Structure formats: C-alpha cells, structure tokens
PDB file of C-alpha atoms in Angstrom:
ATOM      1  CA  MET A   1      82.703  75.227 120.117  1.00  0.00           C
ATOM      2  CA  SER A   2      82.748  70.903 118.774  1.00  0.00           C
ATOM      3  CA  GLU A   3      80.549  67.939 119.782  1.00  0.00           C
ATOM      4  CA  ASN A   4      82.153  66.170 122.832  1.00  0.00           C
ATOM      5  CA  PRO A   5      82.842  63.598 122.256  1.00  0.00           C
ATOM      6  CA  ARG A   6      81.476  60.377 125.034  1.00  0.00           C
ATOM      7  CA  LYS A   7      84.282  57.908 126.441  1.00  0.00           C
ATOM      8  CA  ALA A   8      81.959  54.960 127.784  1.00  0.00           C
ATOM      9  CA  LEU A   9      82.306  52.324 129.937  1.00  0.00           C
ATOM     10  CA  LEU A  10      84.990  50.124 128.993  1.00  0.00           C
ATOM     11  CA  PRO A  11      83.785  46.244 129.088  1.00  0.00           C
ATOM     12  CA  ARG A  12      83.061  44.069 132.242  1.00  0.00           C
ATOM     13  CA  SER A  13      82.583  47.407 134.575  1.00  0.00           C
ATOM     14  CA  GLN A  14      80.509  47.264 137.369  1.00  0.00           C
ATOM     15  CA  LEU A  15      77.673  48.660 137.857  1.00  0.00           C
ATOM     16  CA  ASP A  16      76.049  48.042 140.979  1.00  0.00           C
ATOM     17  CA  CYS A  17      75.386  44.449 140.216  1.00  0.00           C
ATOM     18  CA  TYR A  18      75.762  44.277 136.744  1.00  0.00           C
ATOM     19  CA  ARG A  19      79.188  43.946 134.333  1.00  0.00           C
ATOM     20  CA  ILE A  20      79.152  46.076 131.026  1.00  0.00           C
ATOM     21  CA  VAL A  21      79.411  43.813 128.707  1.00  0.00           C
ATOM     22  CA  ARG A  22      79.638  45.409 125.365  1.00  0.00           C
ATOM     23  CA  LEU A  23      78.189  49.745 124.143  1.00  0.00           C
ATOM     24  CA  ILE A  24      75.537  48.763 121.452  1.00  0.00           C
ATOM     25  CA  GLY A  25      73.997  51.967 121.205  1.00  0.00           C
ATOM     26  CA  SER A  26      73.603  56.086 122.544  1.00  0.00           C
ATOM     27  CA  GLY A  27      71.309  58.884 121.829  1.00  0.00           C
ATOM     28  CA  GLY A  28      71.826  62.790 122.375  1.00  0.00           C
ATOM     29  CA  PHE A  29      71.031  62.025 125.927  1.00  0.00           C
ATOM     30  CA  SER A  30      72.609  58.611 126.885  1.00  0.00           C
ATOM     31  CA  LEU A  31      74.527  56.095 126.311  1.00  0.00           C
ATOM     32  CA  ILE A  32      73.480  52.028 126.449  1.00  0.00           C
ATOM     33  CA  TYR A  33      75.779  49.282 126.733  1.00  0.00           C
ATOM     34  CA  LEU A  34      74.167  45.291 127.177  1.00  0.00           C
ATOM     35  CA  ALA A  35      75.355  43.328 130.537  1.00  0.00           C
ATOM     36  CA  ARG A  36      75.083  40.916 132.582  1.00  0.00           C
ATOM     37  CA  ASP A  37      72.719  40.892 136.007  1.00  0.00           C
ATOM     38  CA  GLU A  38      75.650  39.382 137.966  1.00  0.00           C
ATOM     39  CA  GLU A  39      72.940  37.832 140.508  1.00  0.00           C
ATOM     40  CA  THR A  40      69.945  35.890 137.813  1.00  0.00           C
ATOM     41  CA  GLN A  41      72.843  36.043 135.460  1.00  0.00           C
ATOM     42  CA  ASP A  42      69.782  37.390 133.173  1.00  0.00           C
ATOM     43  CA  GLU A  43      70.997  39.368 130.379  1.00  0.00           C
ATOM     44  CA  VAL A  44      69.649  43.459 130.952  1.00  0.00           C
ATOM     45  CA  ALA A  45      70.720  46.982 128.696  1.00  0.00           C
ATOM     46  CA  ILE A  46      71.435  49.259 130.836  1.00  0.00           C
ATOM     47  CA  LYS A  47      70.820  52.681 129.564  1.00  0.00           C
ATOM     48  CA  GLU A  48      73.489  55.490 131.476  1.00  0.00           C
ATOM     49  CA  TYR A  49      72.038  59.357 131.119  1.00  0.00           C
ATOM     50  CA  PHE A  50      75.117  60.943 129.677  1.00  0.00           C
ATOM     51  CA  PRO A  51      74.018  63.826 127.914  1.00  0.00           C
ATOM     52  CA  LYS A  52      76.425  64.848 124.399  1.00  0.00           C
ATOM     53  CA  GLN A  53      76.055  68.421 124.062  1.00  0.00           C
ATOM     54  CA  TYR A  54      77.757  69.387 128.140  1.00  0.00           C
ATOM     55  CA  ALA A  55      78.480  66.481 130.101  1.00  0.00           C
ATOM     56  CA  THR A  56      82.209  64.048 129.836  1.00  0.00           C
ATOM     57  CA  ARG A  57      83.459  61.519 131.542  1.00  0.00           C
ATOM     58  CA  ASP A  58      86.256  62.808 133.899  1.00  0.00           C
ATOM     59  CA  ASN A  59      87.856  59.121 135.073  1.00  0.00           C
ATOM     60  CA  GLU A  60      86.410  55.989 133.405  1.00  0.00           C
ATOM     61  CA  TYR A  61      83.137  55.741 135.442  1.00  0.00           C
ATOM     62  CA  GLY A  62      82.404  59.380 136.353  1.00  0.00           C
ATOM     63  CA  VAL A  63      80.433  61.941 135.094  1.00  0.00           C
ATOM     64  CA  THR A  64      80.453  65.452 134.540  1.00  0.00           C
ATOM     65  CA  VAL A  65      79.627  68.811 133.010  1.00  0.00           C
ATOM     66  CA  ILE A  66      81.493  70.523 131.231  1.00  0.00           C
ATOM     67  CA  ASP A  67      81.415  73.612 132.779  1.00  0.00           C
ATOM     68  CA  GLU A  68      78.880  75.496 134.884  1.00  0.00           C
ATOM     69  CA  LYS A  69      76.428  77.169 132.975  1.00  0.00           C
ATOM     70  CA  ARG A  70      75.201  73.950 131.752  1.00  0.00           C
ATOM     71  CA  MET A  71      74.551  72.239 134.874  1.00  0.00           C
ATOM     72  CA  THR A  72      70.877  73.532 135.479  1.00  0.00           C
ATOM     73  CA  SER A  73      70.725  71.998 131.607  1.00  0.00           C
ATOM     74  CA  PHE A  74      72.079  68.297 132.791  1.00  0.00           C
ATOM     75  CA  ASN A  75      69.963  68.978 135.706  1.00  0.00           C
ATOM     76  CA  ARG A  76      66.701  69.485 133.728  1.00  0.00           C
ATOM     77  CA  GLY A  77      68.365  66.358 131.312  1.00  0.00           C
ATOM     78  CA  LEU A  78      68.306  64.270 134.657  1.00  0.00           C
ATOM     79  CA  LYS A  79      64.751  65.250 136.136  1.00  0.00           C
ATOM     80  CA  LEU A  80      63.451  63.514 132.871  1.00  0.00           C
ATOM     81  CA  PHE A  81      65.374  60.763 133.037  1.00  0.00           C
ATOM     82  CA  PHE A  82      63.571  59.813 135.987  1.00  0.00           C
ATOM     83  CA  LEU A  83      60.498  60.772 134.775  1.00  0.00           C
ATOM     84  CA  GLU A  84      60.961  58.042 131.870  1.00  0.00           C
ATOM     85  CA  ALA A  85      62.053  55.556 135.006  1.00  0.00           C
ATOM     86  CA  LYS A  86      58.639  56.392 136.571  1.00  0.00           C
ATOM     87  CA  ALA A  87      56.580  56.315 133.543  1.00  0.00           C
ATOM     88  CA  LEU A  88      58.076  53.097 131.695  1.00  0.00           C
ATOM     89  CA  ALA A  89      57.864  51.441 135.368  1.00  0.00           C
ATOM     90  CA  ASN A  90      53.384  51.503 134.696  1.00  0.00           C
ATOM     91  CA  LEU A  91      53.560  50.376 131.397  1.00  0.00           C
ATOM     92  CA  ARG A  92      53.029  46.712 131.193  1.00  0.00           C
ATOM     93  CA  HIS A  93      52.192  45.746 128.052  1.00  0.00           C
ATOM     94  CA  PRO A  94      54.216  43.195 125.520  1.00  0.00           C
ATOM     95  CA  ASN A  95      55.615  46.111 122.989  1.00  0.00           C
ATOM     96  CA  ILE A  96      56.771  48.274 125.628  1.00  0.00           C
ATOM     97  CA  VAL A  97      60.535  47.815 127.409  1.00  0.00           C
ATOM     98  CA  ASN A  98      59.733  46.210 130.046  1.00  0.00           C
ATOM     99  CA  VAL A  99      62.259  48.264 133.422  1.00  0.00           C
ATOM    100  CA  ARG A 100      63.666  46.052 135.736  1.00  0.00           C
ATOM    101  CA  ASN A 101      66.141  48.796 137.961  1.00  0.00           C
ATOM    102  CA  CYS A 102      66.471  52.807 137.951  1.00  0.00           C
ATOM    103  CA  PHE A 103      69.707  53.857 139.973  1.00  0.00           C
ATOM    104  CA  ILE A 104      72.153  56.344 141.030  1.00  0.00           C
ATOM    105  CA  ASP A 105      76.013  55.413 140.174  1.00  0.00           C
ATOM    106  CA  ASN A 106      78.939  57.947 139.259  1.00  0.00           C
ATOM    107  CA  ASP A 107      77.080  61.297 139.257  1.00  0.00           C
ATOM    108  CA  SER A 108      74.587  60.083 137.122  1.00  0.00           C
ATOM    109  CA  ALA A 109      71.965  57.263 136.694  1.00  0.00           C
ATOM    110  CA  TYR A 110      71.141  54.592 135.213  1.00  0.00           C
ATOM    111  CA  LEU A 111      68.007  52.493 133.319  1.00  0.00           C
ATOM    112  CA  VAL A 112      68.121  48.934 133.636  1.00  0.00           C
ATOM    113  CA  MET A 113      66.062  46.974 131.154  1.00  0.00           C
ATOM    114  CA  ASP A 114      65.412  43.728 129.556  1.00  0.00           C
ATOM    115  CA  TYR A 115      67.678  42.625 127.273  1.00  0.00           C
ATOM    116  CA  GLU A 116      65.613  41.645 123.416  1.00  0.00           C
ATOM    117  CA  PRO A 117      67.511  40.688 120.484  1.00  0.00           C
ATOM    118  CA  GLY A 118      66.409  41.669 116.929  1.00  0.00           C
ATOM    119  CA  LYS A 119      66.964  45.158 114.772  1.00  0.00           C
ATOM    120  CA  ASN A 120      65.548  48.925 114.221  1.00  0.00           C
ATOM    121  CA  LEU A 121      63.365  49.763 112.516  1.00  0.00           C
ATOM    122  CA  GLY A 122      65.139  52.469 111.483  1.00  0.00           C
ATOM    123  CA  THR A 123      68.211  50.399 110.545  1.00  0.00           C
ATOM    124  CA  TYR A 124      66.474  48.224 108.823  1.00  0.00           C
ATOM    125  CA  ILE A 125      64.500  50.673 106.353  1.00  0.00           C
ATOM    126  CA  LYS A 126      67.486  52.453 105.199  1.00  0.00           C
ATOM    127  CA  LYS A 127      68.812  48.975 103.944  1.00  0.00           C
ATOM    128  CA  ARG A 128      65.940  48.179 102.679  1.00  0.00           C
ATOM    129  CA  GLN A 129      65.183  50.988 100.939  1.00  0.00           C
ATOM    130  CA  GLY A 130      61.350  51.533 101.850  1.00  0.00           C
ATOM    131  CA  GLY A 131      58.876  49.044 100.418  1.00  0.00           C
ATOM    132  CA  LEU A 132      58.729  47.139 103.011  1.00  0.00           C
ATOM    133  CA  SER A 133      55.679  44.499 103.020  1.00  0.00           C
ATOM    134  CA  THR A 134      51.848  44.991 104.001  1.00  0.00           C
ATOM    135  CA  ASN A 135      52.254  41.885 106.047  1.00  0.00           C
ATOM    136  CA  PHE A 136      55.115  43.033 107.869  1.00  0.00           C
ATOM    137  CA  ILE A 137      53.897  46.745 107.955  1.00  0.00           C
ATOM    138  CA  MET A 138      51.002  44.692 110.076  1.00  0.00           C
ATOM    139  CA  THR A 139      53.087  42.608 112.142  1.00  0.00           C
ATOM    140  CA  VAL A 140      54.586  46.006 112.942  1.00  0.00           C
ATOM    141  CA  PHE A 141      51.648  48.609 113.949  1.00  0.00           C
ATOM    142  CA  PRO A 142      48.529  47.368 115.255  1.00  0.00           C
ATOM    143  CA  PRO A 143      51.264  46.326 117.950  1.00  0.00           C
ATOM    144  CA  LEU A 144      52.495  49.025 118.158  1.00  0.00           C
ATOM    145  CA  LEU A 145      49.439  51.207 118.466  1.00  0.00           C
ATOM    146  CA  ASP A 146      47.700  49.064 120.507  1.00  0.00           C
ATOM    147  CA  ALA A 147      50.816  49.637 123.620  1.00  0.00           C
ATOM    148  CA  LEU A 148      50.228  53.462 122.717  1.00  0.00           C
ATOM    149  CA  ASN A 149      46.760  53.155 123.429  1.00  0.00           C
ATOM    150  CA  LEU A 150      47.973  51.506 126.734  1.00  0.00           C
ATOM    151  CA  MET A 151      50.218  54.396 127.011  1.00  0.00           C
ATOM    152  CA  HIS A 152      47.379  57.094 126.722  1.00  0.00           C
ATOM    153  CA  SER A 153      45.205  56.086 128.862  1.00  0.00           C
ATOM    154  CA  GLN A 154      47.148  56.538 131.708  1.00  0.00           C
ATOM    155  CA  GLN A 155      47.482  60.014 130.316  1.00  0.00           C
ATOM    156  CA  HIS A 156      50.876  59.903 128.658  1.00  0.00           C
ATOM    157  CA  LEU A 157      52.744  60.879 125.651  1.00  0.00           C
ATOM    158  CA  HIS A 158      55.116  59.123 124.271  1.00  0.00           C
ATOM    159  CA  LEU A 159      56.012  62.082 121.613  1.00  0.00           C
ATOM    160  CA  ASP A 160      58.966  61.068 120.305  1.00  0.00           C
ATOM    161  CA  ILE A 161      57.438  58.019 117.619  1.00  0.00           C
ATOM    162  CA  LYS A 162      60.369  57.732 114.831  1.00  0.00           C
ATOM    163  CA  PRO A 163      62.035  54.106 113.195  1.00  0.00           C
ATOM    164  CA  GLY A 164      64.477  53.991 115.264  1.00  0.00           C
ATOM    165  CA  ASN A 165      63.137  54.378 118.547  1.00  0.00           C
ATOM    166  CA  ILE A 166      61.468  50.652 117.804  1.00  0.00           C
ATOM    167  CA  HIS A 167      62.386  47.709 118.282  1.00  0.00           C
ATOM    168  CA  LEU A 168      61.968  44.087 115.760  1.00  0.00           C
ATOM    169  CA  ARG A 169      62.502  41.082 117.788  1.00  0.00           C
ATOM    170  CA  PRO A 170      63.322  37.748 115.615  1.00  0.00           C
ATOM    171  CA  GLY A 171      59.520  37.378 113.430  1.00  0.00           C
ATOM    172  CA  GLY A 172      59.909  41.321 113.343  1.00  0.00           C
ATOM    173  CA  ASN A 173      57.681  41.362 117.148  1.00  0.00           C
ATOM    174  CA  PRO A 174      57.909  45.429 117.266  1.00  0.00           C
ATOM    175  CA  LEU A 175      58.849  46.876 121.071  1.00  0.00           C
ATOM    176  CA  LEU A 176      59.040  51.079 121.499  1.00  0.00           C
ATOM    177  CA  LEU A 177      62.437  51.954 123.205  1.00  0.00           C
ATOM    178  CA  ASP A 178      63.006  55.116 124.299  1.00  0.00           C
ATOM    179  CA  PHE A 179      61.007  57.567 126.944  1.00  0.00           C
ATOM    180  CA  GLY A 180      62.551  60.632 127.293  1.00  0.00           C
ATOM    181  CA  ALA A 181      60.121  62.305 125.955  1.00  0.00           C
ATOM    182  CA  VAL A 182      56.952  61.211 128.229  1.00  0.00           C
ATOM    183  CA  HIS A 183      55.266  63.767 129.165  1.00  0.00           C
ATOM    184  CA  GLN A 184      51.139  63.996 131.206  1.00  0.00           C
ATOM    185  CA  ILE A 185      48.561  64.659 129.829  1.00  0.00           C
ATOM    186  CA  SER A 186      46.255  67.592 129.924  1.00  0.00           C
ATOM    187  CA  ASP A 187      43.054  69.037 130.789  1.00  0.00           C
ATOM    188  CA  GLU A 188      44.663  72.274 130.362  1.00  0.00           C
ATOM    189  CA  PRO A 189      46.889  72.593 126.690  1.00  0.00           C
ATOM    190  CA  GLU A 190      48.102  75.656 127.579  1.00  0.00           C
ATOM    191  CA  THR A 191      49.991  74.829 130.996  1.00  0.00           C
ATOM    192  CA  MET A 192      51.131  71.294 129.464  1.00  0.00           C
ATOM    193  CA  HIS A 193      55.379  71.764 129.396  1.00  0.00           C
ATOM    194  CA  LYS A 194      56.023  71.132 125.926  1.00  0.00           C
ATOM    195  CA  SER A 195      58.452  67.973 124.794  1.00  0.00           C
ATOM    196  CA  GLN A 196      61.574  69.875 123.351  1.00  0.00           C
ATOM    197  CA  ILE A 197      62.817  66.283 121.656  1.00  0.00           C
ATOM    198  CA  ILE A 198      61.755  67.699 117.456  1.00  0.00           C
ATOM    199  CA  THR A 199      62.141  64.985 114.668  1.00  0.00           C
ATOM    200  CA  PRO A 200      61.686  66.592 111.741  1.00  0.00           C
ATOM    201  CA  GLY A 201      59.414  64.446 109.550  1.00  0.00           C
ATOM    202  CA  PHE A 202      58.048  62.284 111.884  1.00  0.00           C
ATOM    203  CA  SER A 203      56.952  64.977 114.402  1.00  0.00           C
ATOM    204  CA  PRO A 204      53.221  66.795 114.399  1.00  0.00           C
ATOM    205  CA  VAL A 205      52.814  70.591 113.155  1.00  0.00           C
ATOM    206  CA  GLU A 206      51.586  71.151 116.890  1.00  0.00           C
ATOM    207  CA  GLN A 207      54.659  69.948 118.506  1.00  0.00           C
ATOM    208  CA  TYR A 208      56.380  72.819 117.252  1.00  0.00           C
ATOM    209  CA  TYR A 209      54.886  75.166 118.504  1.00  0.00           C
ATOM    210  CA  ALA A 210      54.559  76.260 122.664  1.00  0.00           C
ATOM    211  CA  LYS A 211      50.850  76.572 122.568  1.00  0.00           C
ATOM    212  CA  GLY A 212      50.257  73.661 119.843  1.00  0.00           C
ATOM    213  CA  ASN A 213      47.717  71.326 121.388  1.00  0.00           C
ATOM    214  CA  ILE A 214      49.264  68.173 121.693  1.00  0.00           C
ATOM    215  CA  GLY A 215      47.144  65.136 122.635  1.00  0.00           C
ATOM    216  CA  ALA A 216      46.969  61.432 121.210  1.00  0.00           C
ATOM    217  CA  TRP A 217      46.501  62.210 117.966  1.00  0.00           C
ATOM    218  CA  SER A 218      50.132  63.321 117.975  1.00  0.00           C
ATOM    219  CA  ASP A 219      51.312  59.735 118.376  1.00  0.00           C
ATOM    220  CA  VAL A 220      48.938  58.805 115.718  1.00  0.00           C
ATOM    221  CA  TYR A 221      50.714  61.947 114.198  1.00  0.00           C
ATOM    222  CA  ALA A 222      54.430  60.051 114.549  1.00  0.00           C
ATOM    223  CA  VAL A 223      53.242  56.476 113.592  1.00  0.00           C
ATOM    224  CA  GLY A 224      51.498  57.628 110.238  1.00  0.00           C
ATOM    225  CA  ALA A 225      55.078  58.975 109.824  1.00  0.00           C
ATOM    226  CA  THR A 226      57.037  56.270 110.168  1.00  0.00           C
ATOM    227  CA  MET A 227      54.440  53.103 108.948  1.00  0.00           C
ATOM    228  CA  ARG A 228      54.449  56.184 105.489  1.00  0.00           C
ATOM    229  CA  ALA A 229      58.695  55.848 105.360  1.00  0.00           C
ATOM    230  CA  CYS A 230      58.164  52.575 105.472  1.00  0.00           C
ATOM    231  CA  LEU A 231      56.693  52.486 101.833  1.00  0.00           C
ATOM    232  CA  ASP A 232      59.498  55.146 100.926  1.00  0.00           C
ATOM    233  CA  GLY A 233      62.515  54.835 102.528  1.00  0.00           C
ATOM    234  CA  LYS A 234      63.134  57.636 103.539  1.00  0.00           C
ATOM    235  CA  PRO A 235      61.446  60.586 106.639  1.00  0.00           C
ATOM    236  CA  PRO A 236      59.207  61.933 105.572  1.00  0.00           C
ATOM    237  CA  PRO A 237      59.217  66.140 104.612  1.00  0.00           C
ATOM    238  CA  ALA A 238      58.957  68.002 107.147  1.00  0.00           C
ATOM    239  CA  SER A 239      54.959  68.812 108.998  1.00  0.00           C
ATOM    240  CA  THR A 240      55.733  72.213 109.463  1.00  0.00           C
ATOM    241  CA  ASP A 241      57.185  72.861 105.830  1.00  0.00           C
ATOM    242  CA  ARG A 242      53.949  70.564 104.283  1.00  0.00           C
ATOM    243  CA  ASP A 243      52.110  73.063 106.313  1.00  0.00           C
ATOM    244  CA  ALA A 244      53.698  76.456 104.804  1.00  0.00           C
ATOM    245  CA  GLY A 245      53.442  74.397 101.045  1.00  0.00           C
ATOM    246  CA  LYS A 246      56.714  73.625 100.768  1.00  0.00           C
ATOM    247  CA  GLU A 247      56.886  69.972 100.924  1.00  0.00           C
ATOM    248  CA  ASN A 248      54.759  68.591  99.014  1.00  0.00           C
ATOM    249  CA  LEU A 249      54.070  65.572 100.220  1.00  0.00           C
ATOM    250  CA  GLN A 250      51.684  62.434  97.306  1.00  0.00           C
ATOM    251  CA  PRO A 251      49.422  61.223  99.212  1.00  0.00           C
ATOM    252  CA  ALA A 252      50.076  57.354  99.672  1.00  0.00           C
ATOM    253  CA  VAL A 253      46.320  56.646  97.998  1.00  0.00           C
ATOM    254  CA  GLU A 254      48.021  57.584  94.581  1.00  0.00           C
ATOM    255  CA  LYS A 255      51.786  56.637  94.627  1.00  0.00           C
ATOM    256  CA  TYR A 256      51.741  53.334  95.589  1.00  0.00           C
ATOM    257  CA  ILE A 257      48.066  52.110  94.833  1.00  0.00           C
ATOM    258  CA  ASP A 258      49.233  49.651  92.877  1.00  0.00           C
ATOM    259  CA  ARG A 259      51.598  47.983  95.292  1.00  0.00           C
ATOM    260  CA  TYR A 260      49.525  48.356  98.838  1.00  0.00           C
ATOM    261  CA  PRO A 261      46.226  47.661  99.422  1.00  0.00           C
ATOM    262  CA  ARG A 262      43.852  51.147  99.146  1.00  0.00           C
ATOM    263  CA  TRP A 263      42.719  50.325 102.782  1.00  0.00           C
ATOM    264  CA  LEU A 264      46.241  50.191 104.002  1.00  0.00           C
ATOM    265  CA  LEU A 265      47.165  53.306 102.056  1.00  0.00           C
ATOM    266  CA  GLU A 266      44.481  55.906 102.781  1.00  0.00           C
ATOM    267  CA  CYS A 267      45.626  55.048 106.861  1.00  0.00           C
ATOM    268  CA  VAL A 268      48.298  55.903 106.192  1.00  0.00           C
ATOM    269  CA  ASP A 269      47.170  59.273 104.569  1.00  0.00           C
ATOM    270  CA  TRP A 270      44.391  59.663 107.558  1.00  0.00           C
ATOM    271  CA  ALA A 271      47.713  59.476 110.453  1.00  0.00           C
ATOM    272  CA  MET A 272      49.807  61.815 109.138  1.00  0.00           C
ATOM    273  CA  GLU A 273      46.822  65.119 108.195  1.00  0.00           C
ATOM    274  CA  ILE A 274      48.237  68.038 109.315  1.00  0.00           C
ATOM    275  CA  ASP A 275      45.345  68.943 110.781  1.00  0.00           C
ATOM    276  CA  ALA A 276      44.608  67.590 114.194  1.00  0.00           C
ATOM    277  CA  PHE A 277      41.385  67.179 114.216  1.00  0.00           C
ATOM    278  CA  GLN A 278      41.861  65.452 110.893  1.00  0.00           C
ATOM    279  CA  ARG A 279      43.637  63.102 112.225  1.00  0.00           C
ATOM    280  CA  PRO A 280      42.619  59.726 114.425  1.00  0.00           C
ATOM    281  CA  ALA A 281      41.753  60.915 117.763  1.00  0.00           C
ATOM    282  CA  SER A 282      43.185  58.250 119.193  1.00  0.00           C
ATOM    283  CA  ALA A 283      45.551  54.906 118.455  1.00  0.00           C
ATOM    284  CA  ALA A 284      42.864  52.425 119.112  1.00  0.00           C
ATOM    285  CA  ASP A 285      41.048  54.045 115.956  1.00  0.00           C
ATOM    286  CA  LEU A 286      44.502  53.648 113.495  1.00  0.00           C
ATOM    287  CA  ARG A 287      44.623  50.444 115.529  1.00  0.00           C
ATOM    288  CA  ASP A 288      41.329  49.035 114.630  1.00  0.00           C
ATOM    289  CA  ALA A 289      41.280  50.383 110.709  1.00  0.00           C
ATOM    290  CA  LEU A 290      43.781  48.056 110.581  1.00  0.00           C
ATOM    291  CA  LEU A 291      42.952  45.475 111.797  1.00  0.00           C
ATOM    292  CA  GLU A 292      39.723  45.813 110.653  1.00  0.00           C
ATOM    293  CA  GLN A 293      40.875  47.117 107.102  1.00  0.00           C
ATOM    294  CA  SER A 294      38.166  49.674 106.633  1.00  0.00           C
ATOM    295  CA  GLY A 295      40.763  52.545 106.190  1.00  0.00           C
ATOM    296  CA  ARG A 296      40.277  56.140 106.358  1.00  0.00           C
ATOM    297  CA  PRO A 297      36.168  56.650 107.113  1.00  0.00           C
ATOM    298  CA  ASP A 298      33.549  58.940 105.435  1.00  0.00           C
ATOM    299  CA  VAL A 299      33.979  62.005 107.333  1.00  0.00           C
ATOM    300  CA  ASP A 300      29.572  61.504 107.534  1.00  0.00           C
ATOM    301  CA  SER A 301      30.521  58.215 109.769  1.00  0.00           C
ATOM    302  CA  PRO A 302      32.517  59.694 112.850  1.00  0.00           C
ATOM    303  CA  THR A 303      34.922  57.534 114.694  1.00  0.00           C
ATOM    304  CA  GLU A 304      33.890  55.760 118.221  1.00  0.00           C
ATOM    305  CA  THR A 305      36.284  57.570 120.329  1.00  0.00           C
ATOM    306  CA  GLU A 306      33.847  60.928 118.736  1.00  0.00           C
ATOM    307  CA  LEU A 307      31.056  59.274 119.901  1.00  0.00           C
ATOM    308  CA  SER A 308      32.468  58.322 123.956  1.00  0.00           C
TER     309      SER A 308
END
C-alpha cells in the first residue's frame, strides 16, 4: 500500500481560540503548525495528532482513519498523544518545551506549546557536515542533560532523543522536543511498557528488545550518539549492528584526539557504550563529567549515583 499523503490545515483555519498561520513541521504521527492565540496575540506551536500510516483528512478539518482495521492503532496513538501532553504539563524546565493547552477537535487532538524561533539540530548537523565546535557542544548538551535529569527524577524516560528532536534557539540555547515516546519508569523492568519508536543510530540496544532493561542510561546513550553525530556529521551505526559486530565504530577519543579535548571525547565514548552498565548511570553523571571537564571516570572510582 502506498503511503497516504497528509493534507495540512490551511492558513487562517480556526482551532479553538487559535488561528493557523502555516505548517512548520511534521513527524510520523503529527503535523506542527505556527498559529496565533487570538485572545493574547501570542505566537504558538500547535501539534496535531495525524498518523500518516492510517489517517487522512476527510474535509477541510476532520481527521479520519483510513479503514476500520486501523482504528485500534489510531486510538492507541491518541492515548499516547495525551500521555505526552500530561508528561509535558508536569515538566517545567527552561530546556523543555512549555505546554499551554491540549484539546480535542476534528476527531483528533491538539497540543499547544510556546513557539520558539530557531533551527533544528538535525538540519544544522547536516548543513555543517559535522565538526561542530567544543563550545557549541558545551552550549547545547549540559542544559539538555539537566532537563533529562529532571525528567528522570519525575520517573519519566524520553526514549526518542536524536538531533531531529532538539531545537536550537538563538545563541544555541537548546530545547528538547517530541515527548511522544515518553514512558513511566517502573521498578519492574519486565512489566514496563516498551516504546515502539526506534531510531537506528540513536536508540540503545536494550530499547530494541521486549525484555531490554531500559532506564535513564538508555536516554544517556541517545545523548552520546547525538553528540557523536555533531562530530561525524551523520548518525552513528545502529547499536544492534555494533553489538553483533556488523559495524565498527572507532572510539571518538582515537578518531578526534587532534581536534577535541580528551575529556569531551571520553564523555562521548562513555555514553555510547553498548553495555548499559558501562555507561553513565544518570544524565547528571554525564552532565557533571562535561561541566567538570573530567571525562570518563576510572573504573575503580564509583560515580555519585552508584554510591547513593
């Protein structure tokens, strides 16, 4: 079956108290618009639940399922969309997108967020073809890790960190986007509901498997892989291929030692260990190693997380 083209809402379309300006982005499960709040005159970003695999627009506004066989999948995605809204509403951090509203309309759902001008990290990496500076990396990643640390402290995992989900505001101030894969941390890994979102190159090996032990360390791997993409200008090999020996990834500390400080390269390699037990145990551990320029700790020196 050919992929269904999605028809975006037209400029000047009305949604609740918001007037659509234009389409500004899209993903597998949503379209994103720039809009104006007609009550406050603020510019906002509105995310419309619109899965491309099994939905279409039946008129100027309405979102409908292509066929009844897809209704269960559509409703499951709609539930996850509301879980994203709920998770974001409880996360207040300067580097996490701020949610203003969430509502049902047109047989779909809409998430209203602050609009932040800037550029996408994925697009920026592709344009620059890697080789991004130490200063750039240190501007972007410690704040993101701080935001992740807050998420993890509230028992949430992001599970879809990649360059395309990082927004760069003017000056490089980052904003973590797209919480559609967010899941609750469970004390019983075998009962944890696993994310179905996998991004080769950025998802850790444990995220591929139903019984994989995912946790804060899984998001840490994705951050490390995103940092590595800033150096290489492309996604790293898939973690499953690395684990199976099908792909070899030269350690950053070997490949780039003449271009970057050792402590930074050690942090990248540490975060990207295939074995989760060899990675930083928390986002805070990696953040602190970057800020302190201490690099990877000695094997015999336990981290603060391990001691707590």
